[in-house]
PDB file of C-alpha atoms in Angstrom:
ATOM      1  CA  MET U  21      54.709 -79.045 -15.326  1.00  0.00           C
ATOM      2  CA  THR U  22      57.001 -76.967 -13.007  1.00  0.00           C
ATOM      3  CA  ASN U  23      55.650 -75.000 -10.348  1.00  0.00           C
ATOM      4  CA  TYR U  24      56.994 -71.049  -9.776  1.00  0.00           C
ATOM      5  CA  MET U  25      56.969 -68.741  -6.890  1.00  0.00           C
ATOM      6  CA  ASN U  26      56.736 -65.049  -7.126  1.00  0.00           C
ATOM      7  CA  THR U  27      58.395 -64.446  -3.419  1.00  0.00           C
ATOM      8  CA  HIS U  28      58.801 -60.360  -4.290  1.00  0.00           C
ATOM      9  CA  THR U  29      54.741 -59.784  -4.187  1.00  0.00           C
ATOM     10  CA  ALA U  30      53.658 -58.836  -0.893  1.00  0.00           C
ATOM     11  CA  ALA U  31      57.145 -57.712   1.312  1.00  0.00           C
ATOM     12  CA  ASN U  32      57.777 -54.827  -1.388  1.00  0.00           C
ATOM     13  CA  GLY U  33      54.046 -53.827  -2.050  1.00  0.00           C
ATOM     14  CA  ARG U  34      54.029 -51.069  -0.406  1.00  0.00           C
ATOM     15  CA  ARG U  35      57.107 -48.150  -0.789  1.00  0.00           C
ATOM     16  CA  GLY U  36      57.831 -44.407  -0.949  1.00  0.00           C
ATOM     17  CA  ARG U  37      57.889 -42.083   2.240  1.00  0.00           C
ATOM     18  CA  THR U  38      55.346 -41.306   5.104  1.00  0.00           C
ATOM     19  CA  SER U  39      54.150 -38.635   6.944  1.00  0.00           C
ATOM     20  CA  LYS U  40      54.973 -37.783  10.021  1.00  0.00           C
ATOM     21  CA  GLU U  41      51.240 -37.877  10.808  1.00  0.00           C
ATOM     22  CA  ASN U  42      51.096 -41.105  10.039  1.00  0.00           C
ATOM     23  CA  THR U  43      51.200 -43.634  13.102  1.00  0.00           C
ATOM     24  CA  ARG U  44      53.956 -45.509  14.133  1.00  0.00           C
ATOM     25  CA  GLY U  45      52.947 -48.715  12.909  1.00  0.00           C
ATOM     26  CA  LYS U  46      52.029 -47.546   9.869  1.00  0.00           C
ATOM     27  CA  ARG U  47      55.704 -45.835   9.504  1.00  0.00           C
ATOM     28  CA  MET U  48      57.400 -49.610  10.352  1.00  0.00           C
ATOM     29  CA  VAL U  49      55.472 -51.131   7.583  1.00  0.00           C
ATOM     30  CA  VAL U  50      57.408 -48.933   5.352  1.00  0.00           C
ATOM     31  CA  PHE U  51      60.557 -49.395   7.325  1.00  0.00           C
ATOM     32  CA  PHE U  52      61.337 -51.818   7.961  1.00  0.00           C
ATOM     33  CA  PRO U  53      61.112 -54.437   4.715  1.00  0.00           C
ATOM     34  CA  LEU U  54      63.158 -51.440   3.680  1.00  0.00           C
ATOM     35  CA  ARG U  55      65.753 -51.541   5.590  1.00  0.00           C
ATOM     36  CA  LEU U  56      66.216 -55.195   5.468  1.00  0.00           C
ATOM     37  CA  ARG U  57      66.284 -55.281   1.555  1.00  0.00           C
ATOM     38  CA  ARG U  58      69.179 -52.417   1.697  1.00  0.00           C
ATOM     39  CA  LEU U  59      70.699 -55.195   4.072  1.00  0.00           C
ATOM     40  CA  SER U  60      69.836 -58.226   2.052  1.00  0.00           C
ATOM     41  CA  LEU U  61      70.933 -56.629  -1.473  1.00  0.00           C
ATOM     42  CA  ASN U  62      74.207 -55.491   0.248  1.00  0.00           C
ATOM     43  CA  CYS U  63      75.055 -59.520   1.063  1.00  0.00           C
ATOM     44  CA  ARG U  64      73.056 -61.486  -2.550  1.00  0.00           C
ATOM     45  CA  ASN U  65      76.589 -61.937  -4.182  1.00  0.00           C
ATOM     46  CA  LEU U  66      77.334 -64.149  -1.276  1.00  0.00           C
ATOM     47  CA  THR U  67      76.549 -68.155  -1.429  1.00  0.00           C
ATOM     48  CA  GLY U  68      77.749 -69.748   1.810  1.00  0.00           C
ATOM     49  CA  SER U  69      74.585 -69.635   4.762  1.00  0.00           C
ATOM     50  CA  GLU U  70      76.435 -68.831   6.691  1.00  0.00           C
ATOM     51  CA  GLU U  71      77.994 -66.013   5.233  1.00  0.00           C
ATOM     52  CA  VAL U  72      74.719 -64.302   4.703  1.00  0.00           C
ATOM     53  CA  ALA U  73      73.657 -64.668   8.436  1.00  0.00           C
ATOM     54  CA  GLU U  74      76.999 -63.128   9.255  1.00  0.00           C
ATOM     55  CA  CYS U  75      76.513 -60.573   6.271  1.00  0.00           C
ATOM     56  CA  LEU U  76      73.040 -59.560   7.748  1.00  0.00           C
ATOM     57  CA  LEU U  77      73.828 -59.596  11.174  1.00  0.00           C
ATOM     58  CA  SER U  78      77.337 -57.347  10.932  1.00  0.00           C
ATOM     59  CA  GLY U  79      75.011 -55.242   9.163  1.00  0.00           C
ATOM     60  CA  GLY U  80      72.134 -54.765  11.436  1.00  0.00           C
ATOM     61  CA  ALA U  81      69.667 -56.820  10.458  1.00  0.00           C
ATOM     62  CA  PHE U  82      70.059 -58.455  14.186  1.00  0.00           C
ATOM     63  CA  ARG U  83      69.337 -54.905  15.961  1.00  0.00           C
ATOM     64  CA  VAL U  84      66.431 -54.031  13.742  1.00  0.00           C
ATOM     65  CA  ILE U  85      64.580 -57.185  14.394  1.00  0.00           C
ATOM     66  CA  MET U  86      65.301 -56.560  18.410  1.00  0.00           C
ATOM     67  CA  ALA U  87      64.327 -53.037  18.545  1.00  0.00           C
ATOM     68  CA  MET U  88      60.927 -53.391  17.477  1.00  0.00           C
ATOM     69  CA  SER U  89      58.194 -53.479  19.468  1.00  0.00           C
ATOM     70  CA  GLN U  90      55.289 -55.456  20.013  1.00  0.00           C
ATOM     71  CA  GLU U  91      52.637 -53.603  17.419  1.00  0.00           C
ATOM     72  CA  ARG U  92      55.847 -53.543  15.530  1.00  0.00           C
ATOM     73  CA  SER U  93      56.073 -57.375  15.407  1.00  0.00           C
ATOM     74  CA  ALA U  94      52.345 -57.835  14.994  1.00  0.00           C
ATOM     75  CA  CYS U  95      52.767 -55.950  11.703  1.00  0.00           C
ATOM     76  CA  LEU U  96      55.295 -57.803  10.358  1.00  0.00           C
ATOM     77  CA  GLY U  97      54.163 -60.778  11.013  1.00  0.00           C
ATOM     78  CA  LEU U  98      50.504 -60.071   8.956  1.00  0.00           C
ATOM     79  CA  SER U  99      53.017 -59.166   6.193  1.00  0.00           C
ATOM     80  CA  VAL U 100      55.117 -62.624   6.348  1.00  0.00           C
ATOM     81  CA  LEU U 101      51.373 -63.976   5.969  1.00  0.00           C
ATOM     82  CA  LEU U 102      50.655 -62.443   3.435  1.00  0.00           C
ATOM     83  CA  LEU U 103      53.427 -63.181   1.924  1.00  0.00           C
ATOM     84  CA  LEU U 104      52.736 -66.624   2.276  1.00  0.00           C
ATOM     85  CA  GLY U 105      49.750 -66.380   1.261  1.00  0.00           C
ATOM     86  CA  ALA U 106      50.775 -65.160  -2.141  1.00  0.00           C
ATOM     87  CA  CYS U 107      53.346 -67.742  -2.438  1.00  0.00           C
ATOM     88  CA  ILE U 108      50.886 -70.764  -1.586  1.00  0.00           C
ATOM     89  CA  LYS U 109      48.500 -69.240  -4.532  1.00  0.00           C
ATOM     90  CA  GLU U 110      51.327 -69.277  -6.978  1.00  0.00           C
ATOM     91  CA  ALA U 111      52.539 -72.732  -5.817  1.00  0.00           C
ATOM     92  CA  VAL U 112      48.587 -74.322  -6.836  1.00  0.00           C
ATOM     93  CA  GLU U 113      48.261 -72.572 -10.315  1.00  0.00           C
ATOM     94  CA  GLY U 114      50.008 -75.126 -11.687  1.00  0.00           C
ATOM     95  CA  CYS U 115      49.905 -79.341 -11.912  1.00  0.00           C
ATOM     96  CA  SER U 116      52.783 -81.023 -12.410  1.00  0.00           C
ATOM     97  CA  CYS U 117      52.962 -85.323 -13.130  1.00  0.00           C
ATOM     98  CA  HIS U 118      56.499 -87.489 -13.865  1.00  0.00           C
ATOM     99  CA  PRO U 119      56.238 -88.464 -17.302  1.00  0.00           C
ATOM    100  CA  ALA U 120      54.898 -91.933 -17.573  1.00  0.00           C
ATOM    101  CA  HIS U 121      54.414 -94.228 -20.316  1.00  0.00           C
ATOM    102  CA  PRO U 122      51.048 -95.435 -20.699  1.00  0.00           C
ATOM    103  CA  GLN U 123      51.660 -98.993 -19.285  1.00  0.00           C
ATOM    104  CA  GLN U 124      53.525 -97.475 -15.841  1.00  0.00           C
ATOM    105  CA  LEU U 125      49.940 -94.998 -15.392  1.00  0.00           C
ATOM    106  CA  PHE U 126      47.806 -98.749 -16.004  1.00  0.00           C
ATOM    107  CA  CYS U 127      49.670-100.294 -13.481  1.00  0.00           C
ATOM    108  CA  GLY U 128      49.792 -97.304 -10.786  1.00  0.00           C
ATOM    109  CA  ALA U 129      45.956 -97.123 -10.949  1.00  0.00           C
ATOM    110  CA  GLU U 130      43.538 -99.001  -8.817  1.00  0.00           C
ATOM    111  CA  ILE U 131      40.588 -98.980 -11.017  1.00  0.00           C
ATOM    112  CA  VAL U 132      40.700 -98.731 -15.208  1.00  0.00           C
ATOM    113  CA  ILE U 133      37.867 -97.953 -16.835  1.00  0.00           C
ATOM    114  CA  ARG U 134      36.481 -97.458 -20.157  1.00  0.00           C
ATOM    115  CA  ALA U 135      32.947 -95.746 -19.822  1.00  0.00           C
ATOM    116  CA  LYS U 136      30.986 -92.967 -21.437  1.00  0.00           C
ATOM    117  CA  ILE U 137      30.171 -89.280 -19.860  1.00  0.00           C
ATOM    118  CA  SER U 138      26.438 -88.751 -19.700  1.00  0.00           C
ATOM    119  CA  GLY U 139      26.400 -86.035 -17.296  1.00  0.00           C
ATOM    120  CA  GLU U 140      28.523 -84.018 -14.656  1.00  0.00           C
ATOM    121  CA  LYS U 141      28.034 -81.489 -11.822  1.00  0.00           C
ATOM    122  CA  ILE U 142      29.805 -79.442  -8.442  1.00  0.00           C
ATOM    123  CA  VAL U 143      29.664 -81.051  -5.250  1.00  0.00           C
ATOM    124  CA  SER U 144      31.795 -80.063  -2.407  1.00  0.00           C
ATOM    125  CA  PRO U 145      31.997 -81.739   1.565  1.00  0.00           C
ATOM    126  CA  SER U 146      29.419 -81.180   3.622  1.00  0.00           C
ATOM    127  CA  ASN U 147      32.061 -80.371   6.066  1.00  0.00           C
ATOM    128  CA  SER U 148      34.025 -77.687   4.193  1.00  0.00           C
ATOM    129  CA  SER U 149      33.272 -74.380   1.970  1.00  0.00           C
ATOM    130  CA  SER U 150      36.238 -73.965   0.850  1.00  0.00           C
ATOM    131  CA  PRO U 151      36.384 -73.660  -2.984  1.00  0.00           C
ATOM    132  CA  TYR U 152      39.367 -75.765  -3.420  1.00  0.00           C
ATOM    133  CA  MET U 153      37.423 -78.583  -2.436  1.00  0.00           C
ATOM    134  CA  LYS U 154      34.929 -78.963  -4.596  1.00  0.00           C
ATOM    135  CA  MET U 155      34.875 -81.208  -6.878  1.00  0.00           C
ATOM    136  CA  ILE U 156      33.546 -82.491  -9.883  1.00  0.00           C
ATOM    137  CA  GLN U 157      30.765 -85.402  -9.936  1.00  0.00           C
ATOM    138  CA  TYR U 158      30.620 -86.953 -13.537  1.00  0.00           C
ATOM    139  CA  GLU U 159      28.168 -89.540 -14.313  1.00  0.00           C
ATOM    140  CA  ILE U 160      29.287 -91.998 -16.269  1.00  0.00           C
ATOM    141  CA  LYS U 161      27.893 -95.244 -17.637  1.00  0.00           C
ATOM    142  CA  MET U 162      30.607 -98.073 -17.651  1.00  0.00           C
ATOM    143  CA  ILE U 163      31.508 -99.956 -20.564  1.00  0.00           C
ATOM    144  CA  LYS U 164      33.721-102.162 -19.789  1.00  0.00           C
ATOM    145  CA  MET U 165      36.944-103.019 -16.544  1.00  0.00           C
ATOM    146  CA  PHE U 166      39.939-103.662 -17.289  1.00  0.00           C
ATOM    147  CA  LYS U 167      41.540-103.484 -13.748  1.00  0.00           C
ATOM    148  CA  GLY U 168      39.884-103.148 -10.232  1.00  0.00           C
ATOM    149  CA  PHE U 169      37.099-106.200 -10.248  1.00  0.00           C
ATOM    150  CA  ASP U 170      38.313-106.764  -6.308  1.00  0.00           C
ATOM    151  CA  LYS U 171      37.779-103.203  -5.358  1.00  0.00           C
ATOM    152  CA  ALA U 172      34.256-102.478  -7.332  1.00  0.00           C
ATOM    153  CA  LYS U 173      31.608-103.813  -9.327  1.00  0.00           C
ATOM    154  CA  ASP U 174      29.729-101.152 -10.713  1.00  0.00           C
ATOM    155  CA  ILE U 175      31.250 -97.041 -10.994  1.00  0.00           C
ATOM    156  CA  GLN U 176      28.673 -94.748 -11.255  1.00  0.00           C
ATOM    157  CA  TYR U 177      30.859 -91.737 -10.648  1.00  0.00           C
ATOM    158  CA  VAL U 178      34.291 -90.582 -11.046  1.00  0.00           C
ATOM    159  CA  TYR U 179      35.412 -87.657  -9.658  1.00  0.00           C
ATOM    160  CA  THR U 180      37.886 -84.817 -10.136  1.00  0.00           C
ATOM    161  CA  PRO U 181      39.007 -81.566  -8.850  1.00  0.00           C
ATOM    162  CA  VAL U 182      37.342 -78.580  -9.794  1.00  0.00           C
ATOM    163  CA  PHE U 183      40.239 -76.976 -10.222  1.00  0.00           C
ATOM    164  CA  SER U 184      43.401 -78.011 -13.227  1.00  0.00           C
ATOM    165  CA  SER U 185      45.541 -76.572 -10.872  1.00  0.00           C
ATOM    166  CA  LEU U 186      44.699 -79.240  -8.290  1.00  0.00           C
ATOM    167  CA  CYS U 187      45.143 -81.487 -11.335  1.00  0.00           C
ATOM    168  CA  GLY U 188      41.287 -81.974 -12.132  1.00  0.00           C
ATOM    169  CA  VAL U 189      40.525 -83.067 -15.686  1.00  0.00           C
ATOM    170  CA  LYS U 190      37.808 -81.617 -18.094  1.00  0.00           C
ATOM    171  CA  LEU U 191      35.869 -83.881 -19.807  1.00  0.00           C
ATOM    172  CA  ASP U 192      32.758 -83.615 -22.678  1.00  0.00           C
ATOM    173  CA  SER U 193      29.726 -84.630 -21.138  1.00  0.00           C
ATOM    174  CA  ASN U 194      28.023 -83.531 -23.583  1.00  0.00           C
ATOM    175  CA  ASN U 195      28.011 -85.185 -27.107  1.00  0.00           C
ATOM    176  CA  LYS U 196      28.540 -88.435 -24.297  1.00  0.00           C
ATOM    177  CA  ALA U 197      32.082 -89.457 -25.392  1.00  0.00           C
ATOM    178  CA  GLY U 198      34.375 -92.545 -24.474  1.00  0.00           C
ATOM    179  CA  TYR U 199      36.886 -92.500 -22.431  1.00  0.00           C
ATOM    180  CA  LEU U 200      39.809 -94.949 -20.956  1.00  0.00           C
ATOM    181  CA  LEU U 201      39.522 -93.395 -17.439  1.00  0.00           C
ATOM    182  CA  SER U 202      42.147 -94.472 -14.653  1.00  0.00           C
ATOM    183  CA  GLY U 203      42.830 -93.222 -11.387  1.00  0.00           C
ATOM    184  CA  GLY U 204      42.196 -94.194  -7.510  1.00  0.00           C
ATOM    185  CA  MET U 205      39.934 -95.098  -4.969  1.00  0.00           C
ATOM    186  CA  TRP U 206      39.408 -92.958  -1.859  1.00  0.00           C
ATOM    187  CA  SER U 207      38.204 -95.083   1.579  1.00  0.00           C
ATOM    188  CA  ASP U 208      34.381 -94.028   0.957  1.00  0.00           C
ATOM    189  CA  GLY U 209      34.714 -95.915  -1.950  1.00  0.00           C
ATOM    190  CA  ARG U 210      34.716 -92.787  -4.768  1.00  0.00           C
ATOM    191  CA  ILE U 211      36.692 -92.952  -7.585  1.00  0.00           C
ATOM    192  CA  THR U 212      39.193 -90.325  -8.690  1.00  0.00           C
ATOM    193  CA  ILE U 213      40.967 -89.151 -11.504  1.00  0.00           C
ATOM    194  CA  GLY U 214      43.139 -86.407 -12.217  1.00  0.00           C
ATOM    195  CA  GLN U 215      45.796 -85.198 -14.831  1.00  0.00           C
ATOM    196  CA  CYS U 216      48.164 -87.348 -13.636  1.00  0.00           C
ATOM    197  CA  ASP U 217      46.344 -90.794 -14.701  1.00  0.00           C
ATOM    198  CA  LEU U 218      45.860 -92.522 -17.715  1.00  0.00           C
ATOM    199  CA  VAL U 219      42.814 -90.556 -18.733  1.00  0.00           C
ATOM    200  CA  GLU U 220      42.302 -90.223 -22.516  1.00  0.00           C
ATOM    201  CA  SER U 221      39.948 -90.232 -25.309  1.00  0.00           C
ATOM    202  CA  TRP U 222      39.153 -93.892 -26.184  1.00  0.00           C
ATOM    203  CA  ASP U 223      39.033 -92.609 -29.705  1.00  0.00           C
ATOM    204  CA  ASN U 224      42.178 -91.297 -29.521  1.00  0.00           C
ATOM    205  CA  LEU U 225      43.646 -94.723 -28.198  1.00  0.00           C
ATOM    206  CA  SER U 226      45.798 -96.418 -30.970  1.00  0.00           C
ATOM    207  CA  LEU U 227      44.694-100.180 -31.489  1.00  0.00           C
ATOM    208  CA  SER U 228      47.969-101.850 -29.523  1.00  0.00           C
ATOM    209  CA  GLN U 229      46.624 -99.990 -26.442  1.00  0.00           C
ATOM    210  CA  LYS U 230      43.510-101.251 -26.394  1.00  0.00           C
ATOM    211  CA  LYS U 231      44.575-104.469 -27.163  1.00  0.00           C
ATOM    212  CA  ASN U 232      47.273-103.990 -24.447  1.00  0.00           C
ATOM    213  CA  LEU U 233      44.768-102.670 -21.799  1.00  0.00           C
ATOM    214  CA  ASN U 234      43.201-106.106 -22.130  1.00  0.00           C
ATOM    215  CA  TYR U 235      46.280-108.512 -20.562  1.00  0.00           C
ATOM    216  CA  ARG U 236      49.557-107.096 -21.707  1.00  0.00           C
ATOM    217  CA  TYR U 237      50.212-104.155 -19.523  1.00  0.00           C
ATOM    218  CA  GLN U 238      49.269-105.877 -16.704  1.00  0.00           C
ATOM    219  CA  MET U 239      51.354-108.479 -17.774  1.00  0.00           C
ATOM    220  CA  GLY U 240      54.345-106.277 -17.169  1.00  0.00           C
ATOM    221  CA  CYS U 241      53.546-104.387 -13.921  1.00  0.00           C
ATOM    222  CA  GLU U 242      56.653-106.458 -12.380  1.00  0.00           C
ATOM    223  CA  CYS U 243      58.933-104.615 -15.205  1.00  0.00           C
ATOM    224  CA  ARG U 244      60.254-101.125 -14.575  1.00  0.00           C
ATOM    225  CA  ILE U 245      60.139 -98.968 -17.691  1.00  0.00           C
ATOM    226  CA  ASN U 246      62.991 -96.210 -17.284  1.00  0.00           C
ATOM    227  CA  THR U 247      62.683 -92.863 -19.103  1.00  0.00           C
ATOM    228  CA  CYS U 248      65.727 -92.232 -21.266  1.00  0.00           C
ATOM    229  CA  TYR U 249      66.123 -87.571 -21.155  1.00  0.00           C
ATOM    230  CA  THR U 250      70.442 -88.358 -22.482  1.00  0.00           C
ATOM    231  CA  VAL U 251      72.571 -90.247 -24.078  1.00  0.00           C
ATOM    232  CA  PRO U 252      73.961 -92.229 -22.786  1.00  0.00           C
ATOM    233  CA  CYS U 253      71.378 -94.134 -21.629  1.00  0.00           C
ATOM    234  CA  ALA U 254      71.766 -97.809 -20.595  1.00  0.00           C
ATOM    235  CA  SER U 255      69.603-100.823 -18.820  1.00  0.00           C
ATOM    236  CA  THR U 256      70.188-101.026 -15.163  1.00  0.00           C
ATOM    237  CA  GLY U 257      68.858-104.546 -15.080  1.00  0.00           C
ATOM    238  CA  GLU U 258      67.033-107.751 -17.239  1.00  0.00           C
ATOM    239  CA  ASN U 259      63.494-106.276 -15.527  1.00  0.00           C
ATOM    240  CA  GLU U 260      63.960-103.172 -17.734  1.00  0.00           C
ATOM    241  CA  CYS U 261      62.464-101.714 -20.972  1.00  0.00           C
ATOM    242  CA  LEU U 262      64.333 -98.176 -21.701  1.00  0.00           C
ATOM    243  CA  TRP U 263      61.502 -95.802 -22.656  1.00  0.00           C
ATOM    244  CA  THR U 264      63.468 -93.653 -25.613  1.00  0.00           C
ATOM    245  CA  ASP U 265      60.006 -91.470 -26.861  1.00  0.00           C
ATOM    246  CA  TRP U 266      61.291 -88.595 -25.073  1.00  0.00           C
ATOM    247  CA  LEU U 267      64.707 -88.583 -26.533  1.00  0.00           C
ATOM    248  CA  LEU U 268      63.976 -89.507 -30.431  1.00  0.00           C
ATOM    249  CA  ASP U 269      60.916 -88.155 -30.431  1.00  0.00           C
ATOM    250  CA  ASN U 270      61.122 -85.251 -28.293  1.00  0.00           C
ATOM    251  CA  SER U 271      57.538 -86.224 -27.529  1.00  0.00           C
ATOM    252  CA  LEU U 272      55.289 -89.101 -24.604  1.00  0.00           C
ATOM    253  CA  ASN U 273      53.156 -89.828 -27.221  1.00  0.00           C
ATOM    254  CA  GLY U 274      55.803 -91.816 -29.162  1.00  0.00           C
ATOM    255  CA  GLU U 275      55.809 -95.189 -31.341  1.00  0.00           C
ATOM    256  CA  GLN U 276      56.271 -96.601 -27.901  1.00  0.00           C
ATOM    257  CA  ALA U 277      53.825 -95.096 -25.906  1.00  0.00           C
ATOM    258  CA  ARG U 278      51.089 -96.265 -28.916  1.00  0.00           C
ATOM    259  CA  GLN U 279      52.705 -99.425 -30.334  1.00  0.00           C
ATOM    260  CA  TYR U 280      54.473-101.438 -27.458  1.00  0.00           C
ATOM    261  CA  ALA U 281      54.504-102.699 -23.666  1.00  0.00           C
ATOM    262  CA  CYS U 282      56.725-104.276 -21.452  1.00  0.00           C
ATOM    263  CA  ILE U 283      56.280-107.234 -20.582  1.00  0.00           C
ATOM    264  CA  ARG U 284      58.012-110.788 -18.992  1.00  0.00           C
ATOM    265  CA  ARG U 285      59.231-113.042 -20.571  1.00  0.00           C
ATOM    266  CA  SER U 286      59.530-117.017 -19.513  1.00  0.00           C
ATOM    267  CA  ASP U 287      62.792-116.340 -18.776  1.00  0.00           C
ATOM    268  CA  THR U 288      61.469-113.512 -16.191  1.00  0.00           C
ATOM    269  CA  THR U 289      63.942-111.176 -18.134  1.00  0.00           C
ATOM    270  CA  CYS U 290      61.661-107.755 -19.457  1.00  0.00           C
ATOM    271  CA  SER U 291      61.644-106.606 -22.984  1.00  0.00           C
ATOM    272  CA  TRP U 292      59.285-104.355 -25.632  1.00  0.00           C
ATOM    273  CA  TYR U 293      56.368-106.442 -27.341  1.00  0.00           C
ATOM    274  CA  ARG U 294      55.043-104.950 -30.429  1.00  0.00           C
ATOM    275  CA  GLY U 295      51.099-106.130 -31.709  1.00  0.00           C
ATOM    276  CA  GLY U 296      50.703-106.861 -35.039  1.00  0.00           C
ATOM    277  CA  PRO U 297      49.389-104.205 -37.053  1.00  0.00           C
ATOM    278  CA  PRO U 298      45.444-103.834 -38.058  1.00  0.00           C
ATOM    279  CA  PRO U 299      43.505-106.281 -39.523  1.00  0.00           C
ATOM    280  CA  GLU U 300      42.685-106.265 -42.916  1.00  0.00           C
ATOM    281  CA  LYS U 301      38.617-106.918 -43.116  1.00  0.00           C
ATOM    282  CA  ASP U 302      37.565-110.078 -41.836  1.00  0.00           C
ATOM    283  CA  PHE U 303      40.840-111.571 -41.789  1.00  0.00           C
ATOM    284  CA  LEU U 304      43.026-111.595 -38.478  1.00  0.00           C
ATOM    285  CA  ASP U 305      46.347-112.408 -37.544  1.00  0.00           C
ATOM    286  CA  MET U 306      46.579-115.338 -35.647  1.00  0.00           C
ATOM    287  CA  THR U 307      50.389-115.183 -34.419  1.00  0.00           C
ATOM    288  CA  ASP U 308      49.553-112.206 -32.592  1.00  0.00           C
ATOM    289  CA  PRO U 309      48.611-112.820 -29.044  1.00  0.00           C
TER     290      PRO U 309
END
């Protein structure tokens, strides 16, 4: 997900003429941005930074800036702060994650568990009143741990930002739903999860994915998975697997993501491995490791 910032919000928010009764500072808020805007419009077709700077200086921007009084400087500084605040607000309105195969998310996580969500509440640090510092504390019942045995023994809570714009994850805590959860561990021991982690309803996982969590993903953590976006897409080494789901299916949850793991073979090369089909009745495919 790409974030966009609208840079024409606060600076052009107040236009029009001011009466003579207005104070000097108020006239400045209108005159100065409009004056610079007209100068910037005259220079908008130039591409080089040096050409733009020369155009603005020759048009009088330098004289306008140098002529400002201390009062006008304060007004401009406030306008700039408001503009930056608006830009920052726009910047955090989205969460962007780099496309990753489930195995990559598994290998990059500190903790990977299967758990049921039994409750949730909003918590915030004791030294901060900012709403952006608030976290959702999910109470969980851990069913199985796939990774992180050396970091945690029994996990009772996981944490995620309240806002989805900060990559927070919303989980179903009403029906005690089962999830695959992966994430990192803070210095205080708290486990954090987010949209860029491997967080999925357990029922939505394929049988191969559930098997791969046990040991196949871990077997391939030394391998490199290269995402193919366009053709040609060629391997750059023997320790690499080409992930073509996006190229062939226009999806990050295609056949390779749901059925395959990139594992290292005995000759140190890496290649995709597909597990066997679902077992029929009570018979198991003994050739499937």
